[in-house]
């Protein structure tokens, strides 16, 4: 049974930092790409960052501020978020799929999803 469990969300002041974690289980971690997605109230879900091996992807609005990484020994992917802005406020989800296109926000969406963790940035 595949499980993705996010942690690390919460409230932070603008300009601050936060690190999200996503612990995966139930599948061969290294075989799948991992993506971080977010959805703010009234907005569509967007792909924020993705990773597979040495390859990474970032959406334009977070490039240079967010860093995705993974620890294969711990089956965990991280999203380090720096210089946070109010517009980064959203529910953040991690997801996994065999297809890179899914992990970077393409269709169809990733197969496996976590339950989400809320990030709130106050200005």
mmCIF file with all atom_site columns, C-alpha atoms in Angstrom:
data_model
loop_
_atom_site.group_PDB
_atom_site.id
_atom_site.type_symbol
_atom_site.label_atom_id
_atom_site.label_alt_id
_atom_site.label_comp_id
_atom_site.label_asym_id
_atom_site.label_entity_id
_atom_site.label_seq_id
_atom_site.pdbx_PDB_ins_code
_atom_site.Cartn_x
_atom_site.Cartn_y
_atom_site.Cartn_z
_atom_site.occupancy
_atom_site.B_iso_or_equiv
_atom_site.pdbx_formal_charge
_atom_site.auth_seq_id
_atom_site.auth_comp_id
_atom_site.auth_asym_id
_atom_site.auth_atom_id
_atom_site.pdbx_PDB_model_num
ATOM 1   C CA . UNK A 1 1   ? 0.000   0.000  0.000   1.00 0.00 ? 1   UNK A CA 1
ATOM 2   C CA . UNK A 1 2   ? 1.488   3.281  -1.135  1.00 0.00 ? 2   UNK A CA 1
ATOM 3   C CA . UNK A 1 3   ? 1.576   6.047  1.444   1.00 0.00 ? 3   UNK A CA 1
ATOM 4   C CA . UNK A 1 4   ? 2.854   9.595  1.195   1.00 0.00 ? 4   UNK A CA 1
ATOM 5   C CA . UNK A 1 5   ? 2.870   11.570 4.429   1.00 0.00 ? 5   UNK A CA 1
ATOM 6   C CA . UNK A 1 6   ? 3.709   15.266 4.432   1.00 0.00 ? 6   UNK A CA 1
ATOM 7   C CA . UNK A 1 7   ? 4.894   17.252 7.413   1.00 0.00 ? 7   UNK A CA 1
ATOM 8   C CA . UNK A 1 8   ? 6.445   20.610 8.173   1.00 0.00 ? 8   UNK A CA 1
ATOM 9   C CA . UNK A 1 9   ? 3.666   23.018 7.297   1.00 0.00 ? 9   UNK A CA 1
ATOM 10  C CA . UNK A 1 10  ? 2.543   25.870 9.492   1.00 0.00 ? 10  UNK A CA 1
ATOM 11  C CA . UNK A 1 11  ? 2.543   29.639 9.726   1.00 0.00 ? 11  UNK A CA 1
ATOM 12  C CA . UNK A 1 12  ? 5.538   31.802 8.921   1.00 0.00 ? 12  UNK A CA 1
ATOM 13  C CA . UNK A 1 13  ? 6.149   35.494 8.382   1.00 0.00 ? 13  UNK A CA 1
ATOM 14  C CA . UNK A 1 14  ? 6.937   36.779 4.913   1.00 0.00 ? 14  UNK A CA 1
ATOM 15  C CA . UNK A 1 15  ? 10.620  36.500 4.179   1.00 0.00 ? 15  UNK A CA 1
ATOM 16  C CA . UNK A 1 16  ? 10.968  33.466 6.395   1.00 0.00 ? 16  UNK A CA 1
ATOM 17  C CA . UNK A 1 17  ? 11.768  29.849 5.610   1.00 0.00 ? 17  UNK A CA 1
ATOM 18  C CA . UNK A 1 18  ? 10.083  26.522 6.021   1.00 0.00 ? 18  UNK A CA 1
ATOM 19  C CA . UNK A 1 19  ? 10.945  22.950 5.096   1.00 0.00 ? 19  UNK A CA 1
ATOM 20  C CA . UNK A 1 20  ? 8.360   20.403 4.068   1.00 0.00 ? 20  UNK A CA 1
ATOM 21  C CA . UNK A 1 21  ? 8.991   16.674 4.211   1.00 0.00 ? 21  UNK A CA 1
ATOM 22  C CA . UNK A 1 22  ? 7.228   13.818 2.480   1.00 0.00 ? 22  UNK A CA 1
ATOM 23  C CA . UNK A 1 23  ? 7.850   10.288 3.697   1.00 0.00 ? 23  UNK A CA 1
ATOM 24  C CA . UNK A 1 24  ? 7.025   7.587  1.175   1.00 0.00 ? 24  UNK A CA 1
ATOM 25  C CA . UNK A 1 25  ? 6.346   3.914  1.685   1.00 0.00 ? 25  UNK A CA 1
ATOM 26  C CA . UNK A 1 26  ? 4.876   0.957  -0.146  1.00 0.00 ? 26  UNK A CA 1
ATOM 27  C CA . UNK A 1 27  ? 6.772   1.256  -3.431  1.00 0.00 ? 27  UNK A CA 1
ATOM 28  C CA . UNK A 1 28  ? 10.278  1.427  -4.849  1.00 0.00 ? 28  UNK A CA 1
ATOM 29  C CA . UNK A 1 29  ? 11.084  5.032  -4.004  1.00 0.00 ? 29  UNK A CA 1
ATOM 30  C CA . UNK A 1 30  ? 13.917  5.497  -6.464  1.00 0.00 ? 30  UNK A CA 1
ATOM 31  C CA . UNK A 1 31  ? 11.814  4.303  -9.404  1.00 0.00 ? 31  UNK A CA 1
ATOM 32  C CA . UNK A 1 32  ? 9.316   7.133  -9.135  1.00 0.00 ? 32  UNK A CA 1
ATOM 33  C CA . UNK A 1 33  ? 9.567   10.846 -9.600  1.00 0.00 ? 33  UNK A CA 1
ATOM 34  C CA . UNK A 1 34  ? 8.303   12.994 -6.770  1.00 0.00 ? 34  UNK A CA 1
ATOM 35  C CA . UNK A 1 35  ? 6.536   16.295 -7.089  1.00 0.00 ? 35  UNK A CA 1
ATOM 36  C CA . UNK A 1 36  ? 5.343   19.046 -4.798  1.00 0.00 ? 36  UNK A CA 1
ATOM 37  C CA . UNK A 1 37  ? 2.066   20.690 -5.722  1.00 0.00 ? 37  UNK A CA 1
ATOM 38  C CA . UNK A 1 38  ? 0.070   23.443 -4.095  1.00 0.00 ? 38  UNK A CA 1
ATOM 39  C CA . UNK A 1 39  ? -3.442  24.761 -4.209  1.00 0.00 ? 39  UNK A CA 1
ATOM 40  C CA . UNK A 1 40  ? -4.597  28.065 -2.804  1.00 0.00 ? 40  UNK A CA 1
ATOM 41  C CA . UNK A 1 41  ? -8.288  28.830 -2.150  1.00 0.00 ? 41  UNK A CA 1
ATOM 42  C CA . UNK A 1 42  ? -10.035 29.663 -5.397  1.00 0.00 ? 42  UNK A CA 1
ATOM 43  C CA . UNK A 1 43  ? -7.027  28.757 -7.525  1.00 0.00 ? 43  UNK A CA 1
ATOM 44  C CA . UNK A 1 44  ? -6.071  25.758 -9.598  1.00 0.00 ? 44  UNK A CA 1
ATOM 45  C CA . UNK A 1 45  ? -3.567  23.265 -8.326  1.00 0.00 ? 45  UNK A CA 1
ATOM 46  C CA . UNK A 1 46  ? -0.076  23.908 -9.673  1.00 0.00 ? 46  UNK A CA 1
ATOM 47  C CA . UNK A 1 47  ? 3.097   21.921 -9.834  1.00 0.00 ? 47  UNK A CA 1
ATOM 48  C CA . UNK A 1 48  ? 5.753   23.642 -7.747  1.00 0.00 ? 48  UNK A CA 1
ATOM 49  C CA . UNK A 1 49  ? 8.814   21.390 -7.956  1.00 0.00 ? 49  UNK A CA 1
ATOM 50  C CA . UNK A 1 50  ? 9.755   17.870 -8.956  1.00 0.00 ? 50  UNK A CA 1
ATOM 51  C CA . UNK A 1 51  ? 12.732  15.551 -8.711  1.00 0.00 ? 51  UNK A CA 1
ATOM 52  C CA . UNK A 1 52  ? 13.935  12.308 -10.192 1.00 0.00 ? 52  UNK A CA 1
ATOM 53  C CA . UNK A 1 53  ? 17.508  11.295 -9.626  1.00 0.00 ? 53  UNK A CA 1
ATOM 54  C CA . UNK A 1 54  ? 19.619  14.287 -10.516 1.00 0.00 ? 54  UNK A CA 1
ATOM 55  C CA . UNK A 1 55  ? 16.919  16.094 -12.442 1.00 0.00 ? 55  UNK A CA 1
ATOM 56  C CA . UNK A 1 56  ? 14.818  18.827 -10.887 1.00 0.00 ? 56  UNK A CA 1
ATOM 57  C CA . UNK A 1 57  ? 12.030  21.100 -12.012 1.00 0.00 ? 57  UNK A CA 1
ATOM 58  C CA . UNK A 1 58  ? 10.702  24.353 -10.570 1.00 0.00 ? 58  UNK A CA 1
ATOM 59  C CA . UNK A 1 59  ? 7.848   26.518 -11.608 1.00 0.00 ? 59  UNK A CA 1
ATOM 60  C CA . UNK A 1 60  ? 8.941   30.055 -12.427 1.00 0.00 ? 60  UNK A CA 1
ATOM 61  C CA . UNK A 1 61  ? 7.408   31.665 -9.359  1.00 0.00 ? 61  UNK A CA 1
ATOM 62  C CA . UNK A 1 62  ? 9.544   29.631 -6.927  1.00 0.00 ? 62  UNK A CA 1
ATOM 63  C CA . UNK A 1 63  ? 12.780  29.137 -8.856  1.00 0.00 ? 63  UNK A CA 1
ATOM 64  C CA . UNK A 1 64  ? 15.677  30.494 -6.843  1.00 0.00 ? 64  UNK A CA 1
ATOM 65  C CA . UNK A 1 65  ? 13.675  30.437 -3.591  1.00 0.00 ? 65  UNK A CA 1
ATOM 66  C CA . UNK A 1 66  ? 12.635  26.784 -3.249  1.00 0.00 ? 66  UNK A CA 1
ATOM 67  C CA . UNK A 1 67  ? 14.855  23.710 -3.354  1.00 0.00 ? 67  UNK A CA 1
ATOM 68  C CA . UNK A 1 68  ? 13.653  20.138 -3.769  1.00 0.00 ? 68  UNK A CA 1
ATOM 69  C CA . UNK A 1 69  ? 15.815  17.261 -2.608  1.00 0.00 ? 69  UNK A CA 1
ATOM 70  C CA . UNK A 1 70  ? 15.470  13.623 -1.723  1.00 0.00 ? 70  UNK A CA 1
ATOM 71  C CA . UNK A 1 71  ? 17.035  11.123 0.621   1.00 0.00 ? 71  UNK A CA 1
ATOM 72  C CA . UNK A 1 72  ? 16.737  7.656  -0.875  1.00 0.00 ? 72  UNK A CA 1
ATOM 73  C CA . UNK A 1 73  ? 17.918  6.005  2.332   1.00 0.00 ? 73  UNK A CA 1
ATOM 74  C CA . UNK A 1 74  ? 14.963  7.562  4.169   1.00 0.00 ? 74  UNK A CA 1
ATOM 75  C CA . UNK A 1 75  ? 12.475  7.398  1.268   1.00 0.00 ? 75  UNK A CA 1
ATOM 76  C CA . UNK A 1 76  ? 11.829  11.062 1.864   1.00 0.00 ? 76  UNK A CA 1
ATOM 77  C CA . UNK A 1 77  ? 11.610  14.115 -0.356  1.00 0.00 ? 77  UNK A CA 1
ATOM 78  C CA . UNK A 1 78  ? 12.005  17.640 0.977   1.00 0.00 ? 78  UNK A CA 1
ATOM 79  C CA . UNK A 1 79  ? 10.987  21.098 -0.139  1.00 0.00 ? 79  UNK A CA 1
ATOM 80  C CA . UNK A 1 80  ? 13.089  23.858 1.368   1.00 0.00 ? 80  UNK A CA 1
ATOM 81  C CA . UNK A 1 81  ? 11.235  27.132 0.971   1.00 0.00 ? 81  UNK A CA 1
ATOM 82  C CA . UNK A 1 82  ? 13.099  30.401 1.503   1.00 0.00 ? 82  UNK A CA 1
ATOM 83  C CA . UNK A 1 83  ? 12.108  34.039 1.080   1.00 0.00 ? 83  UNK A CA 1
ATOM 84  C CA . UNK A 1 84  ? 8.487   33.081 1.461   1.00 0.00 ? 84  UNK A CA 1
ATOM 85  C CA . UNK A 1 85  ? 5.820   35.420 0.170   1.00 0.00 ? 85  UNK A CA 1
ATOM 86  C CA . UNK A 1 86  ? 2.154   35.799 1.015   1.00 0.00 ? 86  UNK A CA 1
ATOM 87  C CA . UNK A 1 87  ? 1.302   34.338 -2.387  1.00 0.00 ? 87  UNK A CA 1
ATOM 88  C CA . UNK A 1 88  ? 3.012   31.088 -1.379  1.00 0.00 ? 88  UNK A CA 1
ATOM 89  C CA . UNK A 1 89  ? 0.156   30.464 1.043   1.00 0.00 ? 89  UNK A CA 1
ATOM 90  C CA . UNK A 1 90  ? -1.535  27.221 0.017   1.00 0.00 ? 90  UNK A CA 1
ATOM 91  C CA . UNK A 1 91  ? -2.103  23.600 0.830   1.00 0.00 ? 91  UNK A CA 1
ATOM 92  C CA . UNK A 1 92  ? 1.001   21.739 -0.271  1.00 0.00 ? 92  UNK A CA 1
ATOM 93  C CA . UNK A 1 93  ? 0.860   18.143 -1.470  1.00 0.00 ? 93  UNK A CA 1
ATOM 94  C CA . UNK A 1 94  ? 3.541   15.686 -2.422  1.00 0.00 ? 94  UNK A CA 1
ATOM 95  C CA . UNK A 1 95  ? 2.869   13.215 -5.180  1.00 0.00 ? 95  UNK A CA 1
ATOM 96  C CA . UNK A 1 96  ? 4.585   10.330 -6.905  1.00 0.00 ? 96  UNK A CA 1
ATOM 97  C CA . UNK A 1 97  ? 4.390   8.844  -10.354 1.00 0.00 ? 97  UNK A CA 1
ATOM 98  C CA . UNK A 1 98  ? 6.430   6.859  -12.842 1.00 0.00 ? 98  UNK A CA 1
ATOM 99  C CA . UNK A 1 99  ? 6.018   9.580  -15.488 1.00 0.00 ? 99  UNK A CA 1
ATOM 100 C CA . UNK A 1 100 ? 8.026   12.776 -15.250 1.00 0.00 ? 100 UNK A CA 1
ATOM 101 C CA . UNK A 1 101 ? 5.312   14.679 -17.070 1.00 0.00 ? 101 UNK A CA 1
ATOM 102 C CA . UNK A 1 102 ? 2.921   13.946 -14.207 1.00 0.00 ? 102 UNK A CA 1
ATOM 103 C CA . UNK A 1 103 ? 5.363   15.084 -11.554 1.00 0.00 ? 103 UNK A CA 1
ATOM 104 C CA . UNK A 1 104 ? 5.892   18.457 -13.227 1.00 0.00 ? 104 UNK A CA 1
ATOM 105 C CA . UNK A 1 105 ? 2.198   19.214 -13.410 1.00 0.00 ? 105 UNK A CA 1
ATOM 106 C CA . UNK A 1 106 ? 1.153   17.672 -16.690 1.00 0.00 ? 106 UNK A CA 1
ATOM 107 C CA . UNK A 1 107 ? -1.828  15.460 -17.366 1.00 0.00 ? 107 UNK A CA 1
ATOM 108 C CA . UNK A 1 108 ? -2.738  12.925 -16.267 1.00 0.00 ? 108 UNK A CA 1
ATOM 109 C CA . UNK A 1 109 ? -1.838  13.956 -12.729 1.00 0.00 ? 109 UNK A CA 1
ATOM 110 C CA . UNK A 1 110 ? 0.346   11.805 -10.488 1.00 0.00 ? 110 UNK A CA 1
ATOM 111 C CA . UNK A 1 111 ? -0.978  8.474  -9.312  1.00 0.00 ? 111 UNK A CA 1
ATOM 112 C CA . UNK A 1 112 ? -0.160  8.784  -5.635  1.00 0.00 ? 112 UNK A CA 1
ATOM 113 C CA . UNK A 1 113 ? -0.836  11.753 -3.345  1.00 0.00 ? 113 UNK A CA 1
ATOM 114 C CA . UNK A 1 114 ? -0.276  12.713 0.239   1.00 0.00 ? 114 UNK A CA 1
ATOM 115 C CA . UNK A 1 115 ? -2.917  14.264 2.441   1.00 0.00 ? 115 UNK A CA 1
ATOM 116 C CA . UNK A 1 116 ? -1.442  17.757 2.240   1.00 0.00 ? 116 UNK A CA 1
ATOM 117 C CA . UNK A 1 117 ? 0.052   20.217 4.684   1.00 0.00 ? 117 UNK A CA 1
ATOM 118 C CA . UNK A 1 118 ? -0.978  23.851 5.017   1.00 0.00 ? 118 UNK A CA 1
ATOM 119 C CA . UNK A 1 119 ? 1.556   26.630 4.598   1.00 0.00 ? 119 UNK A CA 1
ATOM 120 C CA . UNK A 1 120 ? 0.433   30.107 5.610   1.00 0.00 ? 120 UNK A CA 1
ATOM 121 C CA . UNK A 1 121 ? 2.673   33.110 4.992   1.00 0.00 ? 121 UNK A CA 1
ATOM 122 C CA . UNK A 1 122 ? 1.692   36.320 6.713   1.00 0.00 ? 122 UNK A CA 1
ATOM 123 C CA . UNK A 1 123 ? 2.747   39.644 5.239   1.00 0.00 ? 123 UNK A CA 1
#
